[in-house]
mmCIF file with all atom_site columns, C-alpha atoms in Angstrom:
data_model
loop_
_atom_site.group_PDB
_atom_site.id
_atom_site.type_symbol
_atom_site.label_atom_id
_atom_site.label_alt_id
_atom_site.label_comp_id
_atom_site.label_asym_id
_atom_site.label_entity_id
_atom_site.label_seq_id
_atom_site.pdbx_PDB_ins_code
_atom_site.Cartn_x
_atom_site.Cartn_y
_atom_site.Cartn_z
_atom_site.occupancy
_atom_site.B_iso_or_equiv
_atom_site.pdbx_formal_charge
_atom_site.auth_seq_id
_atom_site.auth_comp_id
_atom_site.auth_asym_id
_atom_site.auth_atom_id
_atom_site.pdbx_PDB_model_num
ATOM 1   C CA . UNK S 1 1   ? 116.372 124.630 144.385 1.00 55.00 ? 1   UNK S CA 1
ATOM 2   C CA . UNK S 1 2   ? 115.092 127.917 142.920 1.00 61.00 ? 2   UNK S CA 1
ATOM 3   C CA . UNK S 1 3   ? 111.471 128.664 143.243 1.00 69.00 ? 3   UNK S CA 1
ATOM 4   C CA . UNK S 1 4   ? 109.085 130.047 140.606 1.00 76.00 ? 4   UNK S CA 1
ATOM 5   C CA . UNK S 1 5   ? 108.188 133.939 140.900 1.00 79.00 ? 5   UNK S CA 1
ATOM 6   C CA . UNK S 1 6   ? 104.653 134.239 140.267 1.00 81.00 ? 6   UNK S CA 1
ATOM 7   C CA . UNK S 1 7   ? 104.897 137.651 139.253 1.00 82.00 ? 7   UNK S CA 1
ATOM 8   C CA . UNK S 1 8   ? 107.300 136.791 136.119 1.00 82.00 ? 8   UNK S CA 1
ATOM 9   C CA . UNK S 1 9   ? 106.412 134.986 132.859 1.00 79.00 ? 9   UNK S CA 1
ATOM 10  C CA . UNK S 1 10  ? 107.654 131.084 133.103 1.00 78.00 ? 10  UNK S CA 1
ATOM 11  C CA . UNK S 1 11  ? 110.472 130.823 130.461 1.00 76.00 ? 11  UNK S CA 1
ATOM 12  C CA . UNK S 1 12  ? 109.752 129.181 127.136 1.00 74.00 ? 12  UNK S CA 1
ATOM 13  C CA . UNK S 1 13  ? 110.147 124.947 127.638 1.00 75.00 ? 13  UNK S CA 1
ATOM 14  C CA . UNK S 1 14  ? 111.313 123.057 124.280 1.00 78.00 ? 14  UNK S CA 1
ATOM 15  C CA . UNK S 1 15  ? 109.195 120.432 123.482 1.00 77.00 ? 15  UNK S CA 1
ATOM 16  C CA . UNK S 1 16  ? 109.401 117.280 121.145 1.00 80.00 ? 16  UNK S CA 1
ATOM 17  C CA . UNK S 1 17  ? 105.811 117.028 119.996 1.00 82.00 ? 17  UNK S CA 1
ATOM 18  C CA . UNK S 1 18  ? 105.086 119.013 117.152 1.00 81.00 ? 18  UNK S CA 1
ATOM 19  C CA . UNK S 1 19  ? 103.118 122.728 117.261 1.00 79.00 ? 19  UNK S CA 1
ATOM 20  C CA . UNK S 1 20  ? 99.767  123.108 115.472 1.00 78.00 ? 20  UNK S CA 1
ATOM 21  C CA . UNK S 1 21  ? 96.877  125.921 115.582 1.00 83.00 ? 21  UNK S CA 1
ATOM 22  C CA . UNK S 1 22  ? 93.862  123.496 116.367 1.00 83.00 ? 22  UNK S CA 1
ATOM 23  C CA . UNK S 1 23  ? 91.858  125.952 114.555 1.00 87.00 ? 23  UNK S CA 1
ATOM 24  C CA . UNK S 1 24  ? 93.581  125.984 111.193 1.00 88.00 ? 24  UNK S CA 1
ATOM 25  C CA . UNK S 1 25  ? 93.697  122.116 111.377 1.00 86.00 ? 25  UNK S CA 1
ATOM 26  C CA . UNK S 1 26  ? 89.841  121.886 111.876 1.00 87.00 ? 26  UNK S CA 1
ATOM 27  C CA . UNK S 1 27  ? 89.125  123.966 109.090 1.00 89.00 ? 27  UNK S CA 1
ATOM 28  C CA . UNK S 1 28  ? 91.373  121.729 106.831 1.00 88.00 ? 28  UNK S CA 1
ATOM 29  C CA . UNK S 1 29  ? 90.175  118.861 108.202 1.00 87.00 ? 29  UNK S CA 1
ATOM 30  C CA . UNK S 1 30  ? 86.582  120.328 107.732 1.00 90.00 ? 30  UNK S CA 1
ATOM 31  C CA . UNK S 1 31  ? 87.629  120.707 103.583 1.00 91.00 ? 31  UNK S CA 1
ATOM 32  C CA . UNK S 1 32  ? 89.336  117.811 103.221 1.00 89.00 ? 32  UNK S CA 1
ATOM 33  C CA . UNK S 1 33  ? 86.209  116.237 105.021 1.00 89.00 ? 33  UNK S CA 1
ATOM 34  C CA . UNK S 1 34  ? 83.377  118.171 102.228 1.00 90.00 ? 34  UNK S CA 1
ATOM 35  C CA . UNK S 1 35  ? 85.630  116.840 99.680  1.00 91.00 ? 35  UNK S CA 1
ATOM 36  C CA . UNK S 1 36  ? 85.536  113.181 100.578 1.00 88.00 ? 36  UNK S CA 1
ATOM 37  C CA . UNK S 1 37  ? 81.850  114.225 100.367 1.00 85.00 ? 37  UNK S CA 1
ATOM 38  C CA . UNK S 1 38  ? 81.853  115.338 96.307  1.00 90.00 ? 38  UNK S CA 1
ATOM 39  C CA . UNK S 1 39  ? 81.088  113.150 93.552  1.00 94.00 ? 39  UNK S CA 1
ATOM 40  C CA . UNK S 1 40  ? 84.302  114.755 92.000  1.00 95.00 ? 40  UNK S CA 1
ATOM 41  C CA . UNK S 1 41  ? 86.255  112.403 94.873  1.00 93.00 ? 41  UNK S CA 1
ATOM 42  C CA . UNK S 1 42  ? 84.795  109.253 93.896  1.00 94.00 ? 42  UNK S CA 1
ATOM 43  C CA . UNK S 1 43  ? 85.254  109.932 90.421  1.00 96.00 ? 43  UNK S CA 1
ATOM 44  C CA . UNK S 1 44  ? 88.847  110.749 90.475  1.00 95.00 ? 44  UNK S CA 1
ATOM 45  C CA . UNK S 1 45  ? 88.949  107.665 92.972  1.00 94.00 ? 45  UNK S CA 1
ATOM 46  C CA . UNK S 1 46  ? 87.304  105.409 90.425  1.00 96.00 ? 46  UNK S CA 1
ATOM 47  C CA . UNK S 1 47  ? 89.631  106.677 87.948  1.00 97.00 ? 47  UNK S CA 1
ATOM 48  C CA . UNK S 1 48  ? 92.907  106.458 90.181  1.00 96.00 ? 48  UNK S CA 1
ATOM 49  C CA . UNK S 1 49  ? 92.049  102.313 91.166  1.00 96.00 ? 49  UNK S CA 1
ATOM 50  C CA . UNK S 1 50  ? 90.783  101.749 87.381  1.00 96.00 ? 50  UNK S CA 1
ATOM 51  C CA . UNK S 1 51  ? 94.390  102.823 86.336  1.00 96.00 ? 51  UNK S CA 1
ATOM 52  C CA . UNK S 1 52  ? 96.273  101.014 89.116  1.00 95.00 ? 52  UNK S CA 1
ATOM 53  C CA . UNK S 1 53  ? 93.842  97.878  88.352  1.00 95.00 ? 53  UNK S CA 1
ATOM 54  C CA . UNK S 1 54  ? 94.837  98.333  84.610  1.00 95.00 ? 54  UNK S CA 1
ATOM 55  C CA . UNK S 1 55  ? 98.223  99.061  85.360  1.00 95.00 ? 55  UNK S CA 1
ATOM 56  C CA . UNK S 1 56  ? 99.327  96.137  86.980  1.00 94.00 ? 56  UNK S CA 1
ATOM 57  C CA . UNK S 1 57  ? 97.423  93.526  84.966  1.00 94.00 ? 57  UNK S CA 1
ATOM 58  C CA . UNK S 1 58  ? 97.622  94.502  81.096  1.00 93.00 ? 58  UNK S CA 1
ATOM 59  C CA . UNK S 1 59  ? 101.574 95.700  81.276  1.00 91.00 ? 59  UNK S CA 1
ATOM 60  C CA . UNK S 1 60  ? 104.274 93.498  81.124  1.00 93.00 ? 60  UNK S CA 1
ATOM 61  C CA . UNK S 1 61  ? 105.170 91.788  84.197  1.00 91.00 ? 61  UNK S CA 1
ATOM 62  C CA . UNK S 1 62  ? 108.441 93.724  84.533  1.00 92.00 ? 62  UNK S CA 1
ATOM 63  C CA . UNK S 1 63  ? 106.148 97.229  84.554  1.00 93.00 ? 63  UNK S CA 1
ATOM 64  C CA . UNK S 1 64  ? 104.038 95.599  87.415  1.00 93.00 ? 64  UNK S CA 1
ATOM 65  C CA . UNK S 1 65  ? 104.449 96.834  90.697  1.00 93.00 ? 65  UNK S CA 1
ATOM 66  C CA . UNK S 1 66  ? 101.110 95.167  92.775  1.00 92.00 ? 66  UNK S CA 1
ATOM 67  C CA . UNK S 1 67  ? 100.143 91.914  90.969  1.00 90.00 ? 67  UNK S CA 1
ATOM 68  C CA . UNK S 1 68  ? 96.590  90.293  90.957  1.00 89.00 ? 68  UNK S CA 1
ATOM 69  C CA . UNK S 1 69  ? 95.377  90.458  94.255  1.00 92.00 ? 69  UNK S CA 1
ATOM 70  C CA . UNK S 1 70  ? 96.658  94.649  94.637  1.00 94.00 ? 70  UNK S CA 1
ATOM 71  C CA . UNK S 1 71  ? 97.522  93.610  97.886  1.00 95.00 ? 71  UNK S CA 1
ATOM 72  C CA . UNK S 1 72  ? 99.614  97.716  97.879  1.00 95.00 ? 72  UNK S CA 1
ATOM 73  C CA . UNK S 1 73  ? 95.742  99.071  96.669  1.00 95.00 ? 73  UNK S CA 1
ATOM 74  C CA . UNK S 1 74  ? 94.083  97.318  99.349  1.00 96.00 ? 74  UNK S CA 1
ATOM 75  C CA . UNK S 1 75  ? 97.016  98.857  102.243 1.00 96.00 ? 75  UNK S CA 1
ATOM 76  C CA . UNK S 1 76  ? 97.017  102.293 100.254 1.00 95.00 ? 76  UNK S CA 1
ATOM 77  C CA . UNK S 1 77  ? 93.021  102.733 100.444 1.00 95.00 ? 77  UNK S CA 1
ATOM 78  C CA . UNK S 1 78  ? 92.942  101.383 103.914 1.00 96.00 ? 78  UNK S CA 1
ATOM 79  C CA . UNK S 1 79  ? 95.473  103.740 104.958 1.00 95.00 ? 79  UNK S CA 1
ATOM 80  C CA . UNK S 1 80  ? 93.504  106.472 103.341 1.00 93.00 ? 80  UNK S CA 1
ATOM 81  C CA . UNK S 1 81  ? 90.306  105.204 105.039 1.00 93.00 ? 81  UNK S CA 1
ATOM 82  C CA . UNK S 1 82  ? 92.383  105.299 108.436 1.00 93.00 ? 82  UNK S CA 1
ATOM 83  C CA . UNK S 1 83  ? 93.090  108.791 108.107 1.00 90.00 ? 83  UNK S CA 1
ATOM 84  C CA . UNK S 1 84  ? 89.936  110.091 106.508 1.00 91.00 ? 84  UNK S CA 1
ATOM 85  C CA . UNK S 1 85  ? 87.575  108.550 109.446 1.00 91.00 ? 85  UNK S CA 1
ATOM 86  C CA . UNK S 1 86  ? 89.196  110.589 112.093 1.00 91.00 ? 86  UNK S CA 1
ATOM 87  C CA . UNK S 1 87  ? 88.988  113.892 109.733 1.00 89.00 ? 87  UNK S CA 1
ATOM 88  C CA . UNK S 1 88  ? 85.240  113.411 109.090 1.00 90.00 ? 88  UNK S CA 1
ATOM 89  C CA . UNK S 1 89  ? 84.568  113.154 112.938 1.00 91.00 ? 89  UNK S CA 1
ATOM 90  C CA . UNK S 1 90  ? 86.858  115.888 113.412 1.00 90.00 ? 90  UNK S CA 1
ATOM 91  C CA . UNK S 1 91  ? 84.516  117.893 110.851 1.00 90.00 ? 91  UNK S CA 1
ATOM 92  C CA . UNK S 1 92  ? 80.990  116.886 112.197 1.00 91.00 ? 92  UNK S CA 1
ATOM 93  C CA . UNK S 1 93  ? 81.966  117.988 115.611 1.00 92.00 ? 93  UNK S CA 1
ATOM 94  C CA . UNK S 1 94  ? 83.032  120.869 114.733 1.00 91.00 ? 94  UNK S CA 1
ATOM 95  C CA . UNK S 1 95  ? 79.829  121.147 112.623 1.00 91.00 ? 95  UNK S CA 1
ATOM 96  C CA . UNK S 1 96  ? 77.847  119.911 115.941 1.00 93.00 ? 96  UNK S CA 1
ATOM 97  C CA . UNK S 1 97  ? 79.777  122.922 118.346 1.00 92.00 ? 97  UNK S CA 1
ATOM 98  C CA . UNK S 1 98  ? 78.908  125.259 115.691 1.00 93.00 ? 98  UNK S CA 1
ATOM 99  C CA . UNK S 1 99  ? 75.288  124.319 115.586 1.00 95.00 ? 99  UNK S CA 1
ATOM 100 C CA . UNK S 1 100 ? 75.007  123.796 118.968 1.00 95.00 ? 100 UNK S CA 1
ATOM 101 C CA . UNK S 1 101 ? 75.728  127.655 119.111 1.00 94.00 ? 101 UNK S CA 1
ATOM 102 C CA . UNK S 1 102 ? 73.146  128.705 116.857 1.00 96.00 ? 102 UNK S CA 1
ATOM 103 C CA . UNK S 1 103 ? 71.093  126.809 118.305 1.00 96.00 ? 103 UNK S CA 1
ATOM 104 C CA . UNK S 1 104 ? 71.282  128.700 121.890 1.00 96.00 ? 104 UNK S CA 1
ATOM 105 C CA . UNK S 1 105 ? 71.324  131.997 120.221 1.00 96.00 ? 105 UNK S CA 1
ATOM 106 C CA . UNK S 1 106 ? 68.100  131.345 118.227 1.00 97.00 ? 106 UNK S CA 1
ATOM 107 C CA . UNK S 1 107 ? 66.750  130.212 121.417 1.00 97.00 ? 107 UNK S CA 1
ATOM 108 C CA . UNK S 1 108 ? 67.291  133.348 122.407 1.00 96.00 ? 108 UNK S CA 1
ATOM 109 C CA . UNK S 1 109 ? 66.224  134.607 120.116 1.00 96.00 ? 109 UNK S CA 1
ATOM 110 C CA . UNK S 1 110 ? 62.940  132.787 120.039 1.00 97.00 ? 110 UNK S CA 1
ATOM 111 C CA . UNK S 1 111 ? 62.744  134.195 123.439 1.00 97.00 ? 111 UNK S CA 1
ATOM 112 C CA . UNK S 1 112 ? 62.848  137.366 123.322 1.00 97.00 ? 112 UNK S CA 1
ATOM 113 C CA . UNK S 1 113 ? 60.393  137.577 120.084 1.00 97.00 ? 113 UNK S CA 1
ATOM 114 C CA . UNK S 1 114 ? 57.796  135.484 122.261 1.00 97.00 ? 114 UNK S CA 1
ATOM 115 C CA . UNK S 1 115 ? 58.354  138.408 125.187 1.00 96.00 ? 115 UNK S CA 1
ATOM 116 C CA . UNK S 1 116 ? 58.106  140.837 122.356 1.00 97.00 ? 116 UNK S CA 1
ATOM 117 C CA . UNK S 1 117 ? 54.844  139.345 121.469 1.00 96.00 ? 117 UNK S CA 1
ATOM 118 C CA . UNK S 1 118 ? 53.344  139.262 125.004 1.00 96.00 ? 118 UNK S CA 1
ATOM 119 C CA . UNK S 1 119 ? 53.849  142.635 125.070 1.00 96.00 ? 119 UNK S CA 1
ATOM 120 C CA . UNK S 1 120 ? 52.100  143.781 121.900 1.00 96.00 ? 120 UNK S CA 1
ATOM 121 C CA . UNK S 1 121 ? 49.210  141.169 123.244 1.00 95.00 ? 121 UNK S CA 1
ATOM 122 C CA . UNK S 1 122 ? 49.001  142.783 126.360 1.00 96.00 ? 122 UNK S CA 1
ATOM 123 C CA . UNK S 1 123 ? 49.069  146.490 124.877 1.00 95.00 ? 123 UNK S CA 1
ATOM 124 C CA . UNK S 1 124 ? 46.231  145.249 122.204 1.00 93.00 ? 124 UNK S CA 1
ATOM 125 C CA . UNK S 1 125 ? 44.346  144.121 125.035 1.00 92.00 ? 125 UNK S CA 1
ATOM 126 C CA . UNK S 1 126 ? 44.408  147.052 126.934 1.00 90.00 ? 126 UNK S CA 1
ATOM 127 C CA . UNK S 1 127 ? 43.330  149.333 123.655 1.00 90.00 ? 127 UNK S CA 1
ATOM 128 C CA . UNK S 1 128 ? 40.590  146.836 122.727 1.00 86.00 ? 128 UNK S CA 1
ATOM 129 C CA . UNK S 1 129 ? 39.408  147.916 126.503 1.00 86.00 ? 129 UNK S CA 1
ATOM 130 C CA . UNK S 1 130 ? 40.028  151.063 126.169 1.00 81.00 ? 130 UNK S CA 1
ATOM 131 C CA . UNK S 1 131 ? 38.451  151.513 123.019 1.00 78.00 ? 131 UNK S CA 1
ATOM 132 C CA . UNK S 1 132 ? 35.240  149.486 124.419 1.00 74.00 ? 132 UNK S CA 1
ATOM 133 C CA . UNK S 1 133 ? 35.366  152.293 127.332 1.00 72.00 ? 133 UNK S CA 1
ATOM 134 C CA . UNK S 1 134 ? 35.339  155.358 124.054 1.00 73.00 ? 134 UNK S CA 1
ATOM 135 C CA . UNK S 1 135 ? 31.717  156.775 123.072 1.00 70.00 ? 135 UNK S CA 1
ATOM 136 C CA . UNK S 1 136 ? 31.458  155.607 119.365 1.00 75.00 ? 136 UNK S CA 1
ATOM 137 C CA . UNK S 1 137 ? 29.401  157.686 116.875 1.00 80.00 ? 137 UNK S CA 1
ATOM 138 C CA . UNK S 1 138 ? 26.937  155.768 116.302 1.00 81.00 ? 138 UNK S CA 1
ATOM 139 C CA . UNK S 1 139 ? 26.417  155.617 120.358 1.00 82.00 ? 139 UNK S CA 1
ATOM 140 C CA . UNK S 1 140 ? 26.882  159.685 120.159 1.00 83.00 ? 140 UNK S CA 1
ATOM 141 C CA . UNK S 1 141 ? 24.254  159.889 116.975 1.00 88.00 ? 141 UNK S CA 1
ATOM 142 C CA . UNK S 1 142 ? 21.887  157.979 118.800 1.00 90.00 ? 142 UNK S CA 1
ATOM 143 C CA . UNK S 1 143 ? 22.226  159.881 122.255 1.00 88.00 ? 143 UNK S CA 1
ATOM 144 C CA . UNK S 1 144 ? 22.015  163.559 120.060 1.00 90.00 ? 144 UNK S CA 1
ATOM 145 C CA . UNK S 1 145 ? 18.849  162.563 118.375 1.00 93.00 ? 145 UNK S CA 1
ATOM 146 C CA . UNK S 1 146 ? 17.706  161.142 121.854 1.00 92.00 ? 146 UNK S CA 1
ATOM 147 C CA . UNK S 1 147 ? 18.364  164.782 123.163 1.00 92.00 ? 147 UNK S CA 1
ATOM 148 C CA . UNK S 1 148 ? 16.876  166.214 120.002 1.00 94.00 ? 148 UNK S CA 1
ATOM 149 C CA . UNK S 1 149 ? 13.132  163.728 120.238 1.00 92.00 ? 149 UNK S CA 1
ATOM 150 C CA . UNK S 1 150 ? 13.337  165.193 123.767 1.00 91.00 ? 150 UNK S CA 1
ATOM 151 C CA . UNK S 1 151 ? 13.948  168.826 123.562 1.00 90.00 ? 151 UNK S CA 1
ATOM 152 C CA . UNK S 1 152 ? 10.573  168.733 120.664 1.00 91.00 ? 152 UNK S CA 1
ATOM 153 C CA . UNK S 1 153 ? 8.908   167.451 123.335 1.00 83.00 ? 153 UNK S CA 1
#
């Protein structure tokens, strides 16, 4: 029985299950997702089931591959359903972690411009006060011709 040395690297294990980046996925997933989303997809869908409709009911029987009741159409879009369900929810939460972030930061955001705010409040305040405490000149023009009415006196 060997043990493990902490202070070495553990060597590289072989595994079955395939390798992905997550990352790379979730952006495809998030484009495959904003295409499902188009009205380019549902035309090119129309036009794909409109051709496999036509396809197997106008051409000679030999030339037909899914007769009348496209039972192949019906597994072929369900299978594409299957796999486009998970993709979507793959893309809104990643949409949802995303937003979730900018949310936060324009909290903080938010925060720190109310703070800002406060401040200038608080510094208008103290001018208003401090201009209130200032001689103005109409106060001094009436005080000098006070002084003046006096010193004719």
């Amino acid at each position: 029985m060997t043990t493990e040395r902490l202070d070495q690297p553990r060597a590289l294990r072989r595994s079955l299950r395939p390798h992905y980046d997550p990352e790379v996925f979730g952006r495809w997933a998030e484009r495959f997702a904003r295409f499902l989303g188009t009205a380019r997809f549902l035309v090119y869908m129309t036009v794909f089931v409109m051709v496999w409709m036509v396809w197997n009911v106008v051409l000679p029987a030999p030339l037909r591959f899914d007769p009348y009741p496209f039972i192949f159409l019906t597994l072929a879009l369900s299978l594409q359903a299957s796999y486009a369900a998970p993709l979507i929810l793959l893309a809104q939460n990643r949409q949802s972690d995303r937003d979730r972030v900018q949310y936060e930061h324009d909290r903080e955001v938010d925060r720190r411009n109310q703070a800002e705010i406060e401040y200038l409040t608080r510094e208008i305040a103290g001018l208003r006060l401090a201009v209130g405490e200032v001689a103005t000149r109409d106060y001094l023009r009436s005080e000098l011709q006070q002084l003046a009415e006096d010193l004719r006196r």
